Coordinates of C-alpha atoms and ligand atoms in Angstrom, one line a residue:
M1 CA 0.0 0.0 0.0
I2 CA 2.8 2.4 1.0
N3 CA 4.8 1.3 -2.0
N4 CA 1.8 2.0 -4.3
T5 CA 1.5 5.5 -2.9
I6 CA 5.2 6.2 -3.3
N7 CA 5.2 4.9 -6.9
K8 CA 2.3 7.2 -7.8
V9 CA 4.0 10.1 -6.2
L10 CA 7.3 9.3 -8.0
A11 CA 5.5 8.8 -11.3
R12 CA 4.1 12.3 -11.4
C13 CA 7.1 14.0 -9.7
K14 CA 8.3 17.0 -11.6
G15 CA 10.1 18.8 -8.8
V16 CA 11.8 18.3 -5.5
F17 CA 11.9 21.0 -2.9
F18 CA 14.7 20.7 -0.4
D19 CA 15.0 22.3 3.0
M20 CA 18.5 23.5 3.7
D21 CA 19.8 23.1 7.3
G22 CA 19.7 19.5 8.4
V23 CA 18.8 18.3 4.8
L24 CA 21.5 19.7 2.5
Y25 CA 23.9 20.5 5.3
D26 CA 25.0 18.7 8.4
S27 CA 24.6 22.1 10.2
M28 CA 22.0 21.7 12.8
G29 CA 24.2 20.5 15.6
A30 CA 26.2 23.8 15.4
H31 CA 23.0 25.9 15.1
A32 CA 21.4 24.2 18.1
D33 CA 24.5 24.6 20.2
A34 CA 25.0 28.3 19.2
W35 CA 21.3 29.2 19.8
S36 CA 21.3 27.5 23.2
K37 CA 24.5 29.2 24.3
A38 CA 23.4 32.6 23.0
F39 CA 20.3 32.5 25.1
E40 CA 22.2 31.1 28.1
H41 CA 24.5 34.2 27.8
F42 CA 21.5 36.3 28.6
G43 CA 20.3 34.0 31.3
I44 CA 17.5 32.4 29.3
D45 CA 17.0 28.6 29.0
F46 CA 16.6 27.3 25.5
S47 CA 17.9 23.7 25.2
P48 CA 19.3 22.2 22.0
E49 CA 16.3 20.0 21.8
K50 CA 14.0 23.0 21.8
V51 CA 16.1 24.5 19.0
Y52 CA 15.4 21.3 16.9
Q53 CA 11.7 21.5 17.8
N54 CA 11.6 25.1 16.5
E55 CA 14.0 24.7 13.6
G56 CA 12.8 26.4 10.5
R57 CA 11.6 29.6 12.2
T58 CA 13.4 32.8 11.3
A59 CA 15.8 34.2 13.9
H60 CA 13.3 37.0 14.8
S61 CA 10.5 34.5 15.3
T62 CA 12.7 32.1 17.4
I63 CA 13.7 34.9 19.8
N64 CA 10.2 36.2 20.1
L65 CA 8.9 32.7 20.8
V66 CA 11.4 32.1 23.6
Y67 CA 10.6 35.5 25.2
Q68 CA 6.9 34.6 25.0
Q69 CA 7.5 31.3 26.7
N70 CA 10.0 32.5 29.3
E71 CA 9.1 36.1 29.9
E72 CA 5.5 36.2 28.8
R73 CA 6.1 39.1 26.4
M74 CA 7.6 39.7 23.0
A75 CA 11.3 40.5 22.8
T76 CA 12.3 44.2 22.1
E77 CA 14.2 45.0 18.9
S78 CA 17.3 45.6 21.0
E79 CA 17.0 42.1 22.7
I80 CA 16.5 40.5 19.3
D81 CA 19.6 42.3 17.9
Q82 CA 21.7 41.3 20.9
I83 CA 20.8 37.7 21.0
Y84 CA 21.0 37.2 17.3
S85 CA 24.4 39.0 17.2
K86 CA 25.6 36.6 20.0
K87 CA 24.3 33.6 18.1
S88 CA 26.0 34.8 14.9
E89 CA 29.2 35.4 16.8
L90 CA 29.1 31.9 18.3
I91 CA 28.3 30.1 15.0
E92 CA 31.4 31.8 13.4
A93 CA 33.6 29.7 15.7
Y94 CA 32.3 26.4 14.2
P95 CA 33.8 25.0 11.1
D96 CA 31.8 25.6 7.9
A97 CA 28.9 23.3 7.5
I98 CA 29.5 20.2 5.3
P99 CA 27.0 19.3 2.6
F100 CA 25.5 15.8 3.0
I101 CA 27.0 13.7 0.2
G102 CA 23.7 12.0 -0.3
A103 CA 22.0 15.3 -1.0
K104 CA 24.5 16.1 -3.9
V105 CA 24.2 12.6 -5.3
L106 CA 20.4 12.7 -5.3
M107 CA 20.3 16.2 -6.8
G108 CA 22.6 15.0 -9.6
E109 CA 20.2 12.1 -10.3
L110 CA 17.2 14.3 -10.3
K111 CA 18.9 16.8 -12.6
D112 CA 19.7 14.1 -15.1
K113 CA 16.0 13.1 -15.0
G114 CA 14.9 16.7 -15.7
I115 CA 13.3 17.1 -12.3
D116 CA 13.2 20.7 -11.1
I117 CA 15.3 21.4 -7.9
W118 CA 14.3 24.1 -5.4
V119 CA 15.6 25.0 -2.0
V120 CA 13.1 26.4 0.6
T121 CA 14.8 27.7 3.7
G122 CA 14.0 30.2 6.5
S123 CA 17.7 31.4 6.4
M124 CA 18.2 35.0 5.4
Q125 CA 22.0 35.2 5.7
D126 CA 24.0 35.9 2.5
K127 CA 26.9 33.8 3.9
Y128 CA 24.8 30.6 3.9
L129 CA 22.9 31.4 0.7
E130 CA 26.2 32.1 -1.1
A131 CA 27.8 28.9 0.3
L132 CA 24.7 27.0 -1.0
L133 CA 25.4 28.2 -4.6
R134 CA 29.1 27.3 -4.3
D135 CA 28.7 23.9 -2.6
F136 CA 25.9 22.8 -5.0
E137 CA 27.2 24.5 -8.1
G138 CA 25.5 23.2 -11.2
L139 CA 22.6 21.8 -9.2
I140 CA 21.1 24.9 -7.5
T141 CA 20.6 28.3 -9.0
A142 CA 19.9 31.6 -7.1
E143 CA 16.4 32.0 -8.6
K144 CA 15.4 28.6 -7.3
I145 CA 16.0 29.4 -3.7
I146 CA 13.1 30.6 -1.5
S147 CA 14.7 32.2 1.6
G148 CA 13.4 33.9 4.7
R149 CA 13.5 37.1 2.7
D150 CA 11.0 36.0 0.1
V151 CA 8.1 35.4 2.5
R152 CA 6.1 37.2 5.2
H153 CA 5.4 34.1 7.2
C154 CA 8.0 31.5 8.1
K155 CA 7.6 27.8 8.5
P156 CA 5.3 26.2 9.9
H157 CA 3.1 28.6 7.8
P158 CA 2.6 27.1 4.3
E159 CA 3.8 30.4 2.6
P160 CA 7.4 29.3 2.0
Y161 CA 6.3 26.1 0.1
L162 CA 3.4 27.8 -1.5
T163 CA 5.8 30.5 -2.8
A164 CA 8.0 27.7 -4.3
L165 CA 5.0 26.2 -6.0
H166 CA 3.9 29.5 -7.4
K167 CA 7.4 30.4 -8.7
S168 CA 8.1 27.0 -10.1
G169 CA 4.7 26.7 -11.7
L170 CA 4.4 23.2 -10.4
L171 CA 1.3 21.8 -8.7
A172 CA 1.4 20.5 -5.2
D173 CA 0.9 16.9 -6.3
E174 CA 3.8 17.1 -8.8
V175 CA 6.3 17.9 -6.0
I176 CA 8.1 16.1 -3.2
V177 CA 9.5 17.9 -0.2
I178 CA 12.5 16.7 1.8
E179 CA 12.5 18.1 5.3
N180 CA 14.2 17.2 8.6
A181 CA 12.2 19.3 11.1
P182 CA 8.7 19.3 12.6
L183 CA 7.8 22.9 11.6
G184 CA 9.2 22.4 8.1
I185 CA 7.1 19.2 7.7
Q186 CA 4.0 21.1 8.9
S187 CA 4.7 23.9 6.4
A188 CA 5.0 21.5 3.5
K189 CA 2.0 19.4 4.4
A190 CA -0.1 22.6 4.9
A191 CA 0.9 23.5 1.3
G192 CA -0.5 20.1 0.3
I193 CA 2.8 18.5 -0.7
Y194 CA 4.0 14.9 -0.2
T195 CA 6.7 15.2 2.4
V196 CA 9.6 12.9 3.1
A197 CA 11.3 13.3 6.4
I198 CA 15.0 12.6 6.9
N199 CA 15.8 12.5 10.6
T200 CA 19.4 13.9 10.7
G201 CA 18.9 15.5 14.2
I202 CA 18.2 14.5 17.8
L203 CA 14.4 14.3 17.9
E204 CA 12.5 11.0 18.0
D205 CA 11.2 9.7 14.7
C206 CA 7.7 9.8 16.1
I207 CA 7.9 13.6 16.4
L208 CA 8.5 13.9 12.7
M209 CA 5.8 11.5 11.8
E210 CA 3.3 13.2 14.2
S211 CA 4.1 16.5 12.4
G212 CA 2.6 14.9 9.3
A213 CA 5.5 13.3 7.3
D214 CA 4.4 10.8 4.7
L215 CA 7.6 8.8 4.9
L216 CA 10.6 8.8 7.1
F217 CA 14.2 7.8 6.6
K218 CA 16.7 7.8 9.5
D219 CA 19.5 9.3 7.4
W220 CA 20.7 10.1 3.9
K221 CA 22.1 6.6 3.5
A222 CA 18.7 5.0 4.2
L223 CA 17.0 7.4 1.8
M224 CA 19.5 6.7 -1.0
E225 CA 19.0 2.9 -0.6
Ligands
CA301 CA1 15.9 22.1 8.4

């Protein structure tokens, strides 16, 4: 039954939308650590596990959420600036994120089959978006990246994936999304897209399935097999 569904999805697949952190890059460990330490610097608790649970939000949204949960108010612009600067400073100390080999291999195979490749990420930083074009040269082009700058609402809102559908001219049932995070999965499913979860992080598989994933792989190796 599951195989039938997958075969139908694959048969009409004209595009694959990839999330970036945790799907294309083995980068989430560093982000989780940096976010957690940045909040800790200001005396606020935000565990790495909570970072994974909220992965996909913009920095602005993440900081506001933590303030709402811990301080029962929104963060001020100054607090947002300070915490985000601290997080950015901390992340600089980590080595550059490494692309997952499986992601490059799969993209190469998709490209050969004429399948459209898009990236849908909440990230807004030039540094990461430029690295993406460099690391996936020949596979990803700038106009096929939907970043945090292209949308008003971040994941879990469907807008990022709806924007990718609109710009690509593809229908929801012609596309597959590959995501690693609960909010990203919710965003893709709210946009009506078949969503494959790849659990590259520290959350239990069941959290990704409960977020609505149609299929789950424990890592890139399992997905490629
Ligand atoms: Ca992600």
